[in-house]
PDB file of N, CA and C in Angstrom:
ATOM      1  N   UNK Q   1       0.815  -1.206   0.000  1.00 72.00           N
ATOM      2  CA  UNK Q   1       0.000   0.000   0.000  1.00 72.00           C
ATOM      3  C   UNK Q   1       0.855   1.265   0.000  1.00 72.00           C
ATOM      4  N   UNK Q   2       2.170   1.136  -0.035  1.00 86.00           N
ATOM      5  CA  UNK Q   2       3.017   2.332  -0.056  1.00 86.00           C
ATOM      6  C   UNK Q   2       2.816   3.130  -1.337  1.00 86.00           C
ATOM      7  N   UNK Q   3       2.488   2.454  -2.451  1.00 88.00           N
ATOM      8  CA  UNK Q   3       2.217   3.177  -3.692  1.00 88.00           C
ATOM      9  C   UNK Q   3       1.008   4.087  -3.514  1.00 88.00           C
ATOM     10  N   UNK Q   4      -0.027   3.587  -2.856  1.00 89.00           N
ATOM     11  CA  UNK Q   4      -1.233   4.385  -2.612  1.00 89.00           C
ATOM     12  C   UNK Q   4      -0.903   5.597  -1.750  1.00 89.00           C
ATOM     13  N   UNK Q   5      -0.108   5.399  -0.719  1.00 90.00           N
ATOM     14  CA  UNK Q   5       0.239   6.491   0.196  1.00 90.00           C
ATOM     15  C   UNK Q   5       1.012   7.589  -0.525  1.00 90.00           C
ATOM     16  N   UNK Q   6       1.921   7.216  -1.403  1.00 91.00           N
ATOM     17  CA  UNK Q   6       2.701   8.210  -2.145  1.00 91.00           C
ATOM     18  C   UNK Q   6       1.788   9.035  -3.048  1.00 91.00           C
ATOM     19  N   UNK Q   7       0.900   8.378  -3.768  1.00 91.00           N
ATOM     20  CA  UNK Q   7      -0.004   9.092  -4.670  1.00 91.00           C
ATOM     21  C   UNK Q   7      -0.963   9.977  -3.865  1.00 91.00           C
ATOM     22  N   UNK Q   8      -1.527   9.437  -2.778  1.00 90.00           N
ATOM     23  CA  UNK Q   8      -2.436  10.247  -1.945  1.00 90.00           C
ATOM     24  C   UNK Q   8      -1.730  11.471  -1.371  1.00 90.00           C
ATOM     25  N   UNK Q   9      -0.489  11.316  -0.923  1.00 91.00           N
ATOM     26  CA  UNK Q   9       0.228  12.444  -0.321  1.00 91.00           C
ATOM     27  C   UNK Q   9       0.559  13.521  -1.350  1.00 91.00           C
ATOM     28  N   UNK Q  10       0.641  13.157  -2.622  1.00 93.00           N
ATOM     29  CA  UNK Q  10       0.967  14.147  -3.646  1.00 93.00           C
ATOM     30  C   UNK Q  10      -0.212  15.058  -3.982  1.00 93.00           C
ATOM     31  N   UNK Q  11      -1.432  14.663  -3.612  1.00 90.00           N
ATOM     32  CA  UNK Q  11      -2.615  15.483  -3.908  1.00 90.00           C
ATOM     33  C   UNK Q  11      -2.485  16.861  -3.283  1.00 90.00           C
ATOM     34  N   UNK Q  12      -2.025  16.936  -2.059  1.00 89.00           N
ATOM     35  CA  UNK Q  12      -1.927  18.230  -1.376  1.00 89.00           C
ATOM     36  C   UNK Q  12      -0.870  19.132  -1.986  1.00 89.00           C
ATOM     37  N   UNK Q  13       0.063  18.574  -2.762  1.00 94.00           N
ATOM     38  CA  UNK Q  13       1.102  19.369  -3.403  1.00 94.00           C
ATOM     39  C   UNK Q  13       0.623  20.027  -4.690  1.00 94.00           C
ATOM     40  N   UNK Q  14      -0.498  19.554  -5.221  1.00 95.00           N
ATOM     41  CA  UNK Q  14      -1.020  20.098  -6.470  1.00 95.00           C
ATOM     42  C   UNK Q  14      -1.794  21.389  -6.229  1.00 95.00           C
ATOM     43  N   UNK Q  15      -1.638  22.336  -7.132  1.00 96.00           N
ATOM     44  CA  UNK Q  15      -2.461  23.541  -7.093  1.00 96.00           C
ATOM     45  C   UNK Q  15      -3.888  23.152  -7.484  1.00 96.00           C
ATOM     46  N   UNK Q  16      -4.903  23.900  -7.049  1.00 95.00           N
ATOM     47  CA  UNK Q  16      -6.269  23.606  -7.496  1.00 95.00           C
ATOM     48  C   UNK Q  16      -6.326  23.548  -9.028  1.00 95.00           C
ATOM     49  N   UNK Q  17      -6.864  22.461  -9.545  1.00 96.00           N
ATOM     50  CA  UNK Q  17      -6.911  22.239 -10.988  1.00 96.00           C
ATOM     51  C   UNK Q  17      -5.645  21.616 -11.555  1.00 96.00           C
ATOM     52  N   UNK Q  18      -4.617  21.454 -10.717  1.00 96.00           N
ATOM     53  CA  UNK Q  18      -3.351  20.874 -11.163  1.00 96.00           C
ATOM     54  C   UNK Q  18      -3.428  19.366 -11.300  1.00 96.00           C
ATOM     55  N   UNK Q  19      -2.575  18.818 -12.129  1.00 96.00           N
ATOM     56  CA  UNK Q  19      -2.576  17.378 -12.394  1.00 96.00           C
ATOM     57  C   UNK Q  19      -1.199  16.767 -12.164  1.00 96.00           C
ATOM     58  N   UNK Q  20      -1.192  15.473 -11.906  1.00 96.00           N
ATOM     59  CA  UNK Q  20       0.047  14.723 -11.733  1.00 96.00           C
ATOM     60  C   UNK Q  20      -0.005  13.490 -12.629  1.00 96.00           C
ATOM     61  N   UNK Q  21       1.159  13.094 -13.120  1.00 95.00           N
ATOM     62  CA  UNK Q  21       1.284  11.916 -13.963  1.00 95.00           C
ATOM     63  C   UNK Q  21       2.265  10.957 -13.311  1.00 95.00           C
ATOM     64  N   UNK Q  22       1.839   9.717 -13.165  1.00 94.00           N
ATOM     65  CA  UNK Q  22       2.690   8.654 -12.655  1.00 94.00           C
ATOM     66  C   UNK Q  22       2.785   7.606 -13.762  1.00 94.00           C
ATOM     67  N   UNK Q  23       3.953   7.467 -14.341  1.00 90.00           N
ATOM     68  CA  UNK Q  23       4.097   6.581 -15.489  1.00 90.00           C
ATOM     69  C   UNK Q  23       4.953   5.370 -15.211  1.00 90.00           C
ATOM     70  N   UNK Q  24       5.050   4.537 -16.235  1.00 86.00           N
ATOM     71  CA  UNK Q  24       5.843   3.301 -16.198  1.00 86.00           C
ATOM     72  C   UNK Q  24       5.339   2.384 -15.097  1.00 86.00           C
ATOM     73  N   UNK Q  25       4.017   2.271 -14.992  1.00 90.00           N
ATOM     74  CA  UNK Q  25       3.390   1.411 -13.989  1.00 90.00           C
ATOM     75  C   UNK Q  25       2.971   0.093 -14.622  1.00 90.00           C
ATOM     76  N   UNK Q  26       2.813  -0.898 -13.806  1.00 87.00           N
ATOM     77  CA  UNK Q  26       2.320  -2.193 -14.268  1.00 87.00           C
ATOM     78  C   UNK Q  26       3.248  -3.319 -13.909  1.00 87.00           C
ATOM     79  N   UNK Q  27       4.225  -3.576 -14.753  1.00 77.00           N
ATOM     80  CA  UNK Q  27       5.112  -4.720 -14.611  1.00 77.00           C
ATOM     81  C   UNK Q  27       6.456  -4.259 -14.061  1.00 77.00           C
ATOM     82  N   UNK Q  28       6.935  -4.908 -13.021  1.00 73.00           N
ATOM     83  CA  UNK Q  28       8.280  -4.607 -12.542  1.00 73.00           C
ATOM     84  C   UNK Q  28       9.040  -5.919 -12.370  1.00 73.00           C
ATOM     85  N   UNK Q  29      10.265  -5.912 -12.845  1.00 73.00           N
ATOM     86  CA  UNK Q  29      11.110  -7.101 -12.766  1.00 73.00           C
ATOM     87  C   UNK Q  29      12.427  -6.720 -12.109  1.00 73.00           C
ATOM     88  N   UNK Q  30      12.837  -7.514 -11.129  1.00 75.00           N
ATOM     89  CA  UNK Q  30      14.089  -7.273 -10.417  1.00 75.00           C
ATOM     90  C   UNK Q  30      14.841  -8.591 -10.315  1.00 75.00           C
ATOM     91  N   UNK Q  31      16.131  -8.554 -10.611  1.00 79.00           N
ATOM     92  CA  UNK Q  31      16.957  -9.750 -10.474  1.00 79.00           C
ATOM     93  C   UNK Q  31      17.845  -9.592  -9.247  1.00 79.00           C
ATOM     94  N   UNK Q  32      17.765 -10.564  -8.341  1.00 86.00           N
ATOM     95  CA  UNK Q  32      18.566 -10.555  -7.119  1.00 86.00           C
ATOM     96  C   UNK Q  32      19.272 -11.903  -7.014  1.00 86.00           C
ATOM     97  N   UNK Q  33      20.594 -11.863  -6.999  1.00 89.00           N
ATOM     98  CA  UNK Q  33      21.413 -13.085  -6.901  1.00 89.00           C
ATOM     99  C   UNK Q  33      20.995 -14.131  -7.932  1.00 89.00           C
ATOM    100  N   UNK Q  34      20.760 -13.674  -9.162  1.00 86.00           N
ATOM    101  CA  UNK Q  34      20.415 -14.580 -10.241  1.00 86.00           C
ATOM    102  C   UNK Q  34      18.976 -15.048 -10.266  1.00 86.00           C
ATOM    103  N   UNK Q  35      18.161 -14.597  -9.329  1.00 85.00           N
ATOM    104  CA  UNK Q  35      16.756 -14.993  -9.286  1.00 85.00           C
ATOM    105  C   UNK Q  35      15.897 -13.806  -9.713  1.00 85.00           C
ATOM    106  N   UNK Q  36      14.967 -14.050 -10.646  1.00 82.00           N
ATOM    107  CA  UNK Q  36      14.110 -12.999 -11.181  1.00 82.00           C
ATOM    108  C   UNK Q  36      12.801 -12.915 -10.406  1.00 82.00           C
ATOM    109  N   UNK Q  37      12.479 -11.722  -9.915  1.00 81.00           N
ATOM    110  CA  UNK Q  37      11.224 -11.469  -9.216  1.00 81.00           C
ATOM    111  C   UNK Q  37      10.368 -10.564 -10.093  1.00 81.00           C
ATOM    112  N   UNK Q  38       9.118 -10.966 -10.333  1.00 80.00           N
ATOM    113  CA  UNK Q  38       8.203 -10.205 -11.173  1.00 80.00           C
ATOM    114  C   UNK Q  38       6.984  -9.827 -10.344  1.00 80.00           C
ATOM    115  N   UNK Q  39       6.599  -8.566 -10.425  1.00 80.00           N
ATOM    116  CA  UNK Q  39       5.405  -8.099  -9.717  1.00 80.00           C
ATOM    117  C   UNK Q  39       4.530  -7.336 -10.698  1.00 80.00           C
ATOM    118  N   UNK Q  40       3.255  -7.655 -10.733  1.00 82.00           N
ATOM    119  CA  UNK Q  40       2.310  -6.989 -11.609  1.00 82.00           C
ATOM    120  C   UNK Q  40       1.385  -6.123 -10.756  1.00 82.00           C
ATOM    121  N   UNK Q  41       1.236  -4.867 -11.131  1.00 86.00           N
ATOM    122  CA  UNK Q  41       0.363  -3.923 -10.446  1.00 86.00           C
ATOM    123  C   UNK Q  41      -0.776  -3.586 -11.409  1.00 86.00           C
ATOM    124  N   UNK Q  42      -1.931  -4.255 -11.288  1.00 88.00           N
ATOM    125  CA  UNK Q  42      -3.023  -4.031 -12.241  1.00 88.00           C
ATOM    126  C   UNK Q  42      -3.655  -2.647 -12.071  1.00 88.00           C
ATOM    127  N   UNK Q  43      -4.321  -2.170 -13.115  1.00 88.00           N
ATOM    128  CA  UNK Q  43      -4.968  -0.860 -13.055  1.00 88.00           C
ATOM    129  C   UNK Q  43      -6.036  -0.816 -11.962  1.00 88.00           C
ATOM    130  N   UNK Q  44      -6.656  -1.935 -11.674  1.00 86.00           N
ATOM    131  CA  UNK Q  44      -7.709  -1.987 -10.643  1.00 86.00           C
ATOM    132  C   UNK Q  44      -7.148  -1.774  -9.234  1.00 86.00           C
ATOM    133  N   UNK Q  45      -5.831  -1.896  -9.070  1.00 86.00           N
ATOM    134  CA  UNK Q  45      -5.191  -1.703  -7.771  1.00 86.00           C
ATOM    135  C   UNK Q  45      -5.544  -0.344  -7.164  1.00 86.00           C
ATOM    136  N   UNK Q  46      -5.590   0.704  -7.993  1.00 88.00           N
ATOM    137  CA  UNK Q  46      -5.810   2.069  -7.509  1.00 88.00           C
ATOM    138  C   UNK Q  46      -7.212   2.287  -6.973  1.00 88.00           C
ATOM    139  N   UNK Q  47      -8.157   1.421  -7.352  1.00 85.00           N
ATOM    140  CA  UNK Q  47      -9.538   1.543  -6.885  1.00 85.00           C
ATOM    141  C   UNK Q  47      -9.852   0.648  -5.692  1.00 85.00           C
ATOM    142  N   UNK Q  48      -8.865  -0.062  -5.176  1.00 84.00           N
ATOM    143  CA  UNK Q  48      -9.097  -0.905  -4.013  1.00 84.00           C
ATOM    144  C   UNK Q  48      -9.457  -0.059  -2.792  1.00 84.00           C
ATOM    145  N   UNK Q  49     -10.316  -0.560  -1.903  1.00 81.00           N
ATOM    146  CA  UNK Q  49     -10.647   0.194  -0.685  1.00 81.00           C
ATOM    147  C   UNK Q  49      -9.386   0.589   0.074  1.00 81.00           C
ATOM    148  N   UNK Q  50      -9.299   1.855   0.446  1.00 81.00           N
ATOM    149  CA  UNK Q  50      -8.148   2.345   1.178  1.00 81.00           C
ATOM    150  C   UNK Q  50      -7.046   2.898   0.295  1.00 81.00           C
ATOM    151  N   UNK Q  51      -7.175   2.725  -1.018  1.00 88.00           N
ATOM    152  CA  UNK Q  51      -6.148   3.285  -1.909  1.00 88.00           C
ATOM    153  C   UNK Q  51      -6.623   4.657  -2.381  1.00 88.00           C
ATOM    154  N   UNK Q  52      -7.116   4.776  -3.615  1.00 88.00           N
ATOM    155  CA  UNK Q  52      -7.592   6.071  -4.099  1.00 88.00           C
ATOM    156  C   UNK Q  52      -9.105   6.173  -4.109  1.00 88.00           C
ATOM    157  N   UNK Q  53      -9.786   5.064  -4.254  1.00 76.00           N
ATOM    158  CA  UNK Q  53     -11.243   5.060  -4.352  1.00 76.00           C
ATOM    159  C   UNK Q  53     -11.748   3.680  -3.975  1.00 76.00           C
ATOM    160  N   UNK Q  54     -13.022   3.537  -3.899  1.00 51.00           N
ATOM    161  CA  UNK Q  54     -13.590   2.211  -3.615  1.00 51.00           C
ATOM    162  C   UNK Q  54     -14.610   1.819  -4.678  1.00 51.00           C
ATOM    163  N   UNK Q  55     -14.497   2.408  -5.875  1.00 53.00           N
ATOM    164  CA  UNK Q  55     -15.476   2.133  -6.917  1.00 53.00           C
ATOM    165  C   UNK Q  55     -15.220   0.819  -7.637  1.00 53.00           C
ATOM    166  N   UNK Q  56     -14.000   0.286  -7.534  1.00 51.00           N
ATOM    167  CA  UNK Q  56     -13.692  -0.981  -8.180  1.00 51.00           C
ATOM    168  C   UNK Q  56     -13.431  -0.874  -9.670  1.00 51.00           C
ATOM    169  N   UNK Q  57     -13.224   0.337 -10.192  1.00 55.00           N
ATOM    170  CA  UNK Q  57     -12.886   0.490 -11.606  1.00 55.00           C
ATOM    171  C   UNK Q  57     -11.583   1.267 -11.721  1.00 55.00           C
ATOM    172  N   UNK Q  58     -11.060   1.393 -12.937  1.00 56.00           N
ATOM    173  CA  UNK Q  58      -9.751   2.020 -13.109  1.00 56.00           C
ATOM    174  C   UNK Q  58      -9.820   3.538 -13.206  1.00 56.00           C
ATOM    175  N   UNK Q  59     -10.967   4.116 -12.931  1.00 66.00           N
ATOM    176  CA  UNK Q  59     -11.104   5.578 -12.898  1.00 66.00           C
ATOM    177  C   UNK Q  59     -12.057   5.919 -11.772  1.00 66.00           C
ATOM    178  N   UNK Q  60     -11.949   7.108 -11.237  1.00 80.00           N
ATOM    179  CA  UNK Q  60     -12.867   7.462 -10.168  1.00 80.00           C
ATOM    180  C   UNK Q  60     -12.561   8.800  -9.541  1.00 80.00           C
ATOM    181  N   UNK Q  61     -13.171   8.989  -8.398  1.00 83.00           N
ATOM    182  CA  UNK Q  61     -13.049  10.225  -7.637  1.00 83.00           C
ATOM    183  C   UNK Q  61     -12.643   9.835  -6.230  1.00 83.00           C
ATOM    184  N   UNK Q  62     -11.737  10.612  -5.664  1.00 83.00           N
ATOM    185  CA  UNK Q  62     -11.291  10.349  -4.307  1.00 83.00           C
ATOM    186  C   UNK Q  62     -11.182  11.630  -3.521  1.00 83.00           C
ATOM    187  N   UNK Q  63     -10.833  11.500  -2.257  1.00 84.00           N
ATOM    188  CA  UNK Q  63     -10.660  12.655  -1.385  1.00 84.00           C
ATOM    189  C   UNK Q  63      -9.595  12.334  -0.347  1.00 84.00           C
ATOM    190  N   UNK Q  64      -8.699  13.280  -0.118  1.00 84.00           N
ATOM    191  CA  UNK Q  64      -7.654  13.145   0.885  1.00 84.00           C
ATOM    192  C   UNK Q  64      -7.670  14.415   1.717  1.00 84.00           C
ATOM    193  N   UNK Q  65      -7.916  14.280   3.008  1.00 80.00           N
ATOM    194  CA  UNK Q  65      -7.964  15.432   3.922  1.00 80.00           C
ATOM    195  C   UNK Q  65      -8.893  16.521   3.388  1.00 80.00           C
ATOM    196  N   UNK Q  66     -10.021  16.123   2.833  1.00 84.00           N
ATOM    197  CA  UNK Q  66     -11.003  17.079   2.325  1.00 84.00           C
ATOM    198  C   UNK Q  66     -10.681  17.650   0.959  1.00 84.00           C
ATOM    199  N   UNK Q  67      -9.594  17.224   0.345  1.00 87.00           N
ATOM    200  CA  UNK Q  67      -9.228  17.693  -0.995  1.00 87.00           C
ATOM    201  C   UNK Q  67      -9.697  16.653  -2.005  1.00 87.00           C
ATOM    202  N   UNK Q  68     -10.587  17.044  -2.897  1.00 89.00           N
ATOM    203  CA  UNK Q  68     -11.109  16.111  -3.891  1.00 89.00           C
ATOM    204  C   UNK Q  68     -10.202  16.014  -5.103  1.00 89.00           C
ATOM    205  N   UNK Q  69     -10.220  14.861  -5.759  1.00 91.00           N
ATOM    206  CA  UNK Q  69      -9.439  14.654  -6.979  1.00 91.00           C
ATOM    207  C   UNK Q  69     -10.093  13.583  -7.827  1.00 91.00           C
ATOM    208  N   UNK Q  70      -9.796  13.623  -9.117  1.00 91.00           N
ATOM    209  CA  UNK Q  70     -10.229  12.602 -10.066  1.00 91.00           C
ATOM    210  C   UNK Q  70      -8.989  11.875 -10.557  1.00 91.00           C
ATOM    211  N   UNK Q  71      -9.153  10.599 -10.896  1.00 92.00           N
ATOM    212  CA  UNK Q  71      -8.012   9.841 -11.414  1.00 92.00           C
ATOM    213  C   UNK Q  71      -8.470   8.843 -12.460  1.00 92.00           C
ATOM    214  N   UNK Q  72      -7.547   8.454 -13.306  1.00 92.00           N
ATOM    215  CA  UNK Q  72      -7.802   7.424 -14.300  1.00 92.00           C
ATOM    216  C   UNK Q  72      -6.485   6.761 -14.676  1.00 92.00           C
ATOM    217  N   UNK Q  73      -6.573   5.598 -15.276  1.00 92.00           N
ATOM    218  CA  UNK Q  73      -5.392   4.926 -15.813  1.00 92.00           C
ATOM    219  C   UNK Q  73      -5.564   4.803 -17.318  1.00 92.00           C
ATOM    220  N   UNK Q  74      -4.447   4.838 -18.019  1.00 92.00           N
ATOM    221  CA  UNK Q  74      -4.479   4.703 -19.476  1.00 92.00           C
ATOM    222  C   UNK Q  74      -3.209   3.982 -19.928  1.00 92.00           C
ATOM    223  N   UNK Q  75      -3.362   3.125 -20.903  1.00 90.00           N
ATOM    224  CA  UNK Q  75      -2.228   2.383 -21.461  1.00 90.00           C
ATOM    225  C   UNK Q  75      -1.193   3.370 -22.001  1.00 90.00           C
ATOM    226  N   UNK Q  76       0.085   3.111 -21.738  1.00 88.00           N
ATOM    227  CA  UNK Q  76       1.130   3.988 -22.256  1.00 88.00           C
ATOM    228  C   UNK Q  76       1.171   3.978 -23.782  1.00 88.00           C
ATOM    229  N   UNK Q  77       0.827   2.840 -24.394  1.00 87.00           N
ATOM    230  CA  UNK Q  77       0.777   2.784 -25.858  1.00 87.00           C
ATOM    231  C   UNK Q  77      -0.323   3.714 -26.366  1.00 87.00           C
ATOM    232  N   UNK Q  78      -1.496   3.698 -25.727  1.00 88.00           N
ATOM    233  CA  UNK Q  78      -2.599   4.575 -26.133  1.00 88.00           C
ATOM    234  C   UNK Q  78      -2.268   6.043 -25.865  1.00 88.00           C
ATOM    235  N   UNK Q  79      -1.582   6.311 -24.772  1.00 89.00           N
ATOM    236  CA  UNK Q  79      -1.268   7.680 -24.381  1.00 89.00           C
ATOM    237  C   UNK Q  79      -0.180   8.305 -25.257  1.00 89.00           C
ATOM    238  N   UNK Q  80       0.869   7.548 -25.539  1.00 89.00           N
ATOM    239  CA  UNK Q  80       2.022   8.095 -26.250  1.00 89.00           C
ATOM    240  C   UNK Q  80       2.166   7.598 -27.689  1.00 89.00           C
ATOM    241  N   UNK Q  81       1.437   6.544 -28.045  1.00 88.00           N
ATOM    242  CA  UNK Q  81       1.547   5.993 -29.390  1.00 88.00           C
ATOM    243  C   UNK Q  81       2.698   5.018 -29.562  1.00 88.00           C
ATOM    244  N   UNK Q  82       3.580   4.948 -28.584  1.00 84.00           N
ATOM    245  CA  UNK Q  82       4.725   4.038 -28.615  1.00 84.00           C
ATOM    246  C   UNK Q  82       5.287   3.937 -27.207  1.00 84.00           C
ATOM    247  N   UNK Q  83       6.033   2.877 -26.946  1.00 82.00           N
ATOM    248  CA  UNK Q  83       6.678   2.693 -25.649  1.00 82.00           C
ATOM    249  C   UNK Q  83       8.046   2.049 -25.848  1.00 82.00           C
ATOM    250  N   UNK Q  84       8.906   2.213 -24.856  1.00 81.00           N
ATOM    251  CA  UNK Q  84      10.177   1.501 -24.865  1.00 81.00           C
ATOM    252  C   UNK Q  84       9.911   0.035 -24.543  1.00 81.00           C
ATOM    253  N   UNK Q  85      10.767  -0.815 -25.030  1.00 73.00           N
ATOM    254  CA  UNK Q  85      10.701  -2.253 -24.718  1.00 73.00           C
ATOM    255  C   UNK Q  85       9.337  -2.856 -25.040  1.00 73.00           C
ATOM    256  N   UNK Q  86       8.769  -2.454 -26.171  1.00 74.00           N
ATOM    257  CA  UNK Q  86       7.429  -2.912 -26.537  1.00 74.00           C
ATOM    258  C   UNK Q  86       7.339  -4.436 -26.668  1.00 74.00           C
ATOM    259  N   UNK Q  87       8.428  -5.069 -27.054  1.00 72.00           N
ATOM    260  CA  UNK Q  87       8.418  -6.524 -27.236  1.00 72.00           C
ATOM    261  C   UNK Q  87       8.458  -7.283 -25.918  1.00 72.00           C
ATOM    262  N   UNK Q  88       8.807  -6.608 -24.823  1.00 69.00           N
ATOM    263  CA  UNK Q  88       8.878  -7.295 -23.531  1.00 69.00           C
ATOM    264  C   UNK Q  88       7.866  -6.681 -22.574  1.00 69.00           C
ATOM    265  N   UNK Q  89       8.290  -5.821 -21.677  1.00 65.00           N
ATOM    266  CA  UNK Q  89       7.357  -5.297 -20.667  1.00 65.00           C
ATOM    267  C   UNK Q  89       6.614  -4.046 -21.104  1.00 65.00           C
ATOM    268  N   UNK Q  90       7.112  -3.337 -22.112  1.00 70.00           N
ATOM    269  CA  UNK Q  90       6.522  -2.054 -22.493  1.00 70.00           C
ATOM    270  C   UNK Q  90       5.071  -2.097 -22.906  1.00 70.00           C
ATOM    271  N   UNK Q  91       4.659  -3.146 -23.591  1.00 74.00           N
ATOM    272  CA  UNK Q  91       3.291  -3.219 -24.109  1.00 74.00           C
ATOM    273  C   UNK Q  91       2.243  -3.277 -23.001  1.00 74.00           C
ATOM    274  N   UNK Q  92       2.609  -3.716 -21.807  1.00 81.00           N
ATOM    275  CA  UNK Q  92       1.621  -3.861 -20.718  1.00 81.00           C
ATOM    276  C   UNK Q  92       1.652  -2.696 -19.726  1.00 81.00           C
ATOM    277  N   UNK Q  93       2.505  -1.706 -19.966  1.00 87.00           N
ATOM    278  CA  UNK Q  93       2.628  -0.603 -19.014  1.00 87.00           C
ATOM    279  C   UNK Q  93       1.502   0.404 -19.157  1.00 87.00           C
ATOM    280  N   UNK Q  94       1.231   1.120 -18.068  1.00 92.00           N
ATOM    281  CA  UNK Q  94       0.187   2.141 -18.077  1.00 92.00           C
ATOM    282  C   UNK Q  94       0.607   3.323 -17.216  1.00 92.00           C
ATOM    283  N   UNK Q  95      -0.144   4.408 -17.343  1.00 94.00           N
ATOM    284  CA  UNK Q  95       0.075   5.610 -16.545  1.00 94.00           C
ATOM    285  C   UNK Q  95      -1.142   5.877 -15.672  1.00 94.00           C
ATOM    286  N   UNK Q  96      -0.896   6.506 -14.533  1.00 94.00           N
ATOM    287  CA  UNK Q  96      -1.957   6.957 -13.641  1.00 94.00           C
ATOM    288  C   UNK Q  96      -1.975   8.483 -13.725  1.00 94.00           C
ATOM    289  N   UNK Q  97      -3.128   9.030 -14.060  1.00 94.00           N
ATOM    290  CA  UNK Q  97      -3.304  10.476 -14.162  1.00 94.00           C
ATOM    291  C   UNK Q  97      -4.254  10.917 -13.055  1.00 94.00           C
ATOM    292  N   UNK Q  98      -3.901  11.998 -12.359  1.00 94.00           N
ATOM    293  CA  UNK Q  98      -4.698  12.447 -11.231  1.00 94.00           C
ATOM    294  C   UNK Q  98      -4.766  13.980 -11.273  1.00 94.00           C
ATOM    295  N   UNK Q  99      -5.970  14.539 -11.106  1.00 94.00           N
ATOM    296  CA  UNK Q  99      -6.143  15.998 -11.098  1.00 94.00           C
ATOM    297  C   UNK Q  99      -6.922  16.430  -9.857  1.00 94.00           C
ATOM    298  N   UNK Q 100      -6.419  17.472  -9.231  1.00 93.00           N
ATOM    299  CA  UNK Q 100      -7.079  18.034  -8.048  1.00 93.00           C
ATOM    300  C   UNK Q 100      -8.261  18.902  -8.458  1.00 93.00           C
ATOM    301  N   UNK Q 101      -9.302  18.900  -7.615  1.00 92.00           N
ATOM    302  CA  UNK Q 101     -10.469  19.752  -7.874  1.00 92.00           C
ATOM    303  C   UNK Q 101     -10.042  21.200  -7.978  1.00 92.00           C
ATOM    304  N   UNK Q 102     -10.812  21.973  -8.735  1.00 92.00           N
ATOM    305  CA  UNK Q 102     -10.485  23.391  -8.909  1.00 92.00           C
ATOM    306  C   UNK Q 102     -10.659  24.168  -7.615  1.00 92.00           C
ATOM    307  N   UNK Q 103     -11.733  23.954  -6.913  1.00 75.00           N
ATOM    308  CA  UNK Q 103     -11.910  24.679  -5.627  1.00 75.00           C
ATOM    309  C   UNK Q 103     -12.873  23.979  -4.725  1.00 75.00           C
TER     310      UNK Q 103
END
C-alpha cells in the first residue's frame, strides 16, 4: 500500500486544478542473486478500498484530507503511441493520471 500512500500524499502538493502523472506502472522485474522477481500492479489496484477510491474500476473520484481529486489509468501505448521495450514489458505498461479539484 506504499504506492497508494505516495499518490495520496501528492494530492496536497497540487495547485487547485493541477494534475500529476505517474508513469511506467504495471510490470516490474528485479533480479537478485540470479533470481528474477516479477510483480504486476493491475490498473484496478488504484480503486481498491483504502487506496484512491472504492469504486472498483480504473477511474474514479477520491478525497484526501477534504481535498477532492479525479483519477484514471491509461495504457502507455494509447497515451504516447509508442513505448520503450514494446516486445517485452513495455506493451503492458500504463500511466496513472490524477487531477485536483479546482476549488
